[in-house]
């Protein structure tokens, strides 16, 4: 249940990732994203715009694994996903994104995709 120190560090370092969701017809929709990891809650967080394809796909199917790759190191985090629109959840995700990446652009339609991680695969 605990990640090795190297994996925890890999999830704190600045890396982009891919988020995979399923379209209405079942085909994968893969996009590059920044994401953050809440180790206490075991949740991966992706900020995005409400109404985007990835948001519609998560709302429809409830899955959205995120994978980070850097050279020979990689981690894939998966589990049930949901779209959170609550202001406190969005503000927390924005603060975490700011800490890992940079200040995100203003977005009045911002929501957060929350992935309740039940499986982590990889080599970090």
PDB file of C-alpha atoms in Angstrom, residues 23-117:
ATOM      1  CA  UNK A  23     -15.432   7.834 -25.903  1.00  0.00           C
ATOM      2  CA  UNK A  24     -19.128   7.008 -26.267  1.00  0.00           C
ATOM      3  CA  UNK A  25     -18.260   4.295 -28.823  1.00  0.00           C
ATOM      4  CA  UNK A  26     -15.620   2.755 -26.515  1.00  0.00           C
ATOM      5  CA  UNK A  27     -12.575   4.043 -28.407  1.00  0.00           C
ATOM      6  CA  UNK A  28      -9.825   5.519 -26.218  1.00  0.00           C
ATOM      7  CA  UNK A  29      -9.343   9.271 -26.009  1.00  0.00           C
ATOM      8  CA  UNK A  30      -5.753  10.003 -24.893  1.00  0.00           C
ATOM      9  CA  UNK A  31      -4.553  13.500 -24.011  1.00  0.00           C
ATOM     10  CA  UNK A  32      -1.469  15.027 -22.414  1.00  0.00           C
ATOM     11  CA  UNK A  33      -2.138  16.452 -18.948  1.00  0.00           C
ATOM     12  CA  UNK A  34      -0.502  17.680 -15.823  1.00  0.00           C
ATOM     13  CA  UNK A  35      -1.740  15.887 -12.725  1.00  0.00           C
ATOM     14  CA  UNK A  36      -1.102  15.825  -9.031  1.00  0.00           C
ATOM     15  CA  UNK A  37      -1.053  13.046  -6.477  1.00  0.00           C
ATOM     16  CA  UNK A  38      -2.596  13.174  -3.007  1.00  0.00           C
ATOM     17  CA  UNK A  39      -0.836  10.296  -1.225  1.00  0.00           C
ATOM     18  CA  UNK A  40      -2.964  10.491   1.929  1.00  0.00           C
ATOM     19  CA  UNK A  41      -6.220  10.125  -0.009  1.00  0.00           C
ATOM     20  CA  UNK A  42      -4.656   7.987  -2.796  1.00  0.00           C
ATOM     21  CA  UNK A  43      -6.230  10.272  -5.399  1.00  0.00           C
ATOM     22  CA  UNK A  44      -4.799  11.585  -8.671  1.00  0.00           C
ATOM     23  CA  UNK A  45      -6.150  14.995  -9.684  1.00  0.00           C
ATOM     24  CA  UNK A  46      -6.434  16.541 -13.151  1.00  0.00           C
ATOM     25  CA  UNK A  47      -7.738  20.094 -13.557  1.00  0.00           C
ATOM     26  CA  UNK A  48      -9.599  20.809 -16.776  1.00  0.00           C
ATOM     27  CA  UNK A  49     -12.539  22.677 -18.308  1.00  0.00           C
ATOM     28  CA  UNK A  50     -16.098  21.565 -17.720  1.00  0.00           C
ATOM     29  CA  UNK A  51     -17.640  20.190 -20.890  1.00  0.00           C
ATOM     30  CA  UNK A  52     -14.323  19.017 -22.368  1.00  0.00           C
ATOM     31  CA  UNK A  53     -14.225  15.625 -24.048  1.00  0.00           C
ATOM     32  CA  UNK A  54     -12.361  14.072 -21.131  1.00  0.00           C
ATOM     33  CA  UNK A  55     -14.959  15.378 -18.663  1.00  0.00           C
ATOM     34  CA  UNK A  56     -17.833  14.022 -20.755  1.00  0.00           C
ATOM     35  CA  UNK A  57     -16.057  10.665 -21.039  1.00  0.00           C
ATOM     36  CA  UNK A  58     -15.386  10.397 -17.290  1.00  0.00           C
ATOM     37  CA  UNK A  59     -18.987  11.295 -16.528  1.00  0.00           C
ATOM     38  CA  UNK A  60     -20.150   8.595 -18.942  1.00  0.00           C
ATOM     39  CA  UNK A  61     -17.784   5.726 -18.030  1.00  0.00           C
ATOM     40  CA  UNK A  62     -16.221   6.582 -14.647  1.00  0.00           C
ATOM     41  CA  UNK A  63     -12.691   5.543 -15.605  1.00  0.00           C
ATOM     42  CA  UNK A  64      -9.605   7.597 -16.464  1.00  0.00           C
ATOM     43  CA  UNK A  65      -6.169   6.096 -15.846  1.00  0.00           C
ATOM     44  CA  UNK A  66      -3.253   8.508 -15.866  1.00  0.00           C
ATOM     45  CA  UNK A  67       0.285   7.465 -16.852  1.00  0.00           C
ATOM     46  CA  UNK A  68       3.588   9.302 -16.461  1.00  0.00           C
ATOM     47  CA  UNK A  69       6.738   8.366 -18.393  1.00  0.00           C
ATOM     48  CA  UNK A  70      10.294   9.693 -18.177  1.00  0.00           C
ATOM     49  CA  UNK A  71      12.958   7.607 -19.880  1.00  0.00           C
ATOM     50  CA  UNK A  72      12.786   4.104 -18.431  1.00  0.00           C
ATOM     51  CA  UNK A  73      10.695   5.215 -15.453  1.00  0.00           C
ATOM     52  CA  UNK A  74       6.920   5.064 -15.633  1.00  0.00           C
ATOM     53  CA  UNK A  75       3.862   4.855 -13.428  1.00  0.00           C
ATOM     54  CA  UNK A  76       0.234   4.216 -14.333  1.00  0.00           C
ATOM     55  CA  UNK A  77      -2.417   5.083 -11.751  1.00  0.00           C
ATOM     56  CA  UNK A  78      -5.919   3.741 -12.220  1.00  0.00           C
ATOM     57  CA  UNK A  79      -9.198   3.373 -10.419  1.00  0.00           C
ATOM     58  CA  UNK A  80     -12.709   4.820 -10.451  1.00  0.00           C
ATOM     59  CA  UNK A  81     -12.917   8.420 -11.644  1.00  0.00           C
ATOM     60  CA  UNK A  82     -15.405  11.212 -11.138  1.00  0.00           C
ATOM     61  CA  UNK A  83     -15.773  14.871 -12.062  1.00  0.00           C
ATOM     62  CA  UNK A  84     -15.735  17.199  -9.039  1.00  0.00           C
ATOM     63  CA  UNK A  85     -17.234  20.659  -9.401  1.00  0.00           C
ATOM     64  CA  UNK A  86     -17.265  21.657  -5.727  1.00  0.00           C
ATOM     65  CA  UNK A  87     -15.339  24.935  -5.233  1.00  0.00           C
ATOM     66  CA  UNK A  88     -13.223  23.524  -2.379  1.00  0.00           C
ATOM     67  CA  UNK A  89     -12.208  20.455  -4.426  1.00  0.00           C
ATOM     68  CA  UNK A  90     -11.312  22.621  -7.429  1.00  0.00           C
ATOM     69  CA  UNK A  91      -9.338  25.094  -5.290  1.00  0.00           C
ATOM     70  CA  UNK A  92      -7.377  22.253  -3.660  1.00  0.00           C
ATOM     71  CA  UNK A  93      -6.555  20.721  -7.054  1.00  0.00           C
ATOM     72  CA  UNK A  94      -5.465  24.118  -8.416  1.00  0.00           C
ATOM     73  CA  UNK A  95      -3.168  24.683  -5.418  1.00  0.00           C
ATOM     74  CA  UNK A  96      -1.606  21.254  -5.872  1.00  0.00           C
ATOM     75  CA  UNK A  97      -1.155  21.899  -9.622  1.00  0.00           C
ATOM     76  CA  UNK A  98       0.509  25.245  -8.847  1.00  0.00           C
ATOM     77  CA  UNK A  99       2.938  23.514  -6.481  1.00  0.00           C
ATOM     78  CA  UNK A 100       3.918  20.822  -8.991  1.00  0.00           C
ATOM     79  CA  UNK A 101       3.845  22.778 -12.258  1.00  0.00           C
ATOM     80  CA  UNK A 102       2.989  26.482 -12.351  1.00  0.00           C
ATOM     81  CA  UNK A 103       0.109  28.879 -11.840  1.00  0.00           C
ATOM     82  CA  UNK A 104      -2.690  27.634 -14.135  1.00  0.00           C
ATOM     83  CA  UNK A 105      -4.407  30.091 -16.434  1.00  0.00           C
ATOM     84  CA  UNK A 106      -7.702  31.585 -15.287  1.00  0.00           C
ATOM     85  CA  UNK A 107     -10.647  29.345 -16.093  1.00  0.00           C
ATOM     86  CA  UNK A 108     -14.161  30.077 -14.828  1.00  0.00           C
ATOM     87  CA  UNK A 109     -15.295  26.630 -16.063  1.00  0.00           C
ATOM     88  CA  UNK A 110     -12.604  24.672 -14.205  1.00  0.00           C
ATOM     89  CA  UNK A 111     -13.430  21.283 -12.702  1.00  0.00           C
ATOM     90  CA  UNK A 112     -11.249  18.471 -11.425  1.00  0.00           C
ATOM     91  CA  UNK A 113     -11.151  14.851 -12.474  1.00  0.00           C
ATOM     92  CA  UNK A 114     -10.523  12.776  -9.347  1.00  0.00           C
ATOM     93  CA  UNK A 115      -9.153   9.264  -9.804  1.00  0.00           C
ATOM     94  CA  UNK A 116      -9.499   7.118  -6.673  1.00  0.00           C
ATOM     95  CA  UNK A 117      -6.358   5.074  -7.271  1.00  0.00           C
TER      96      UNK A 117
END
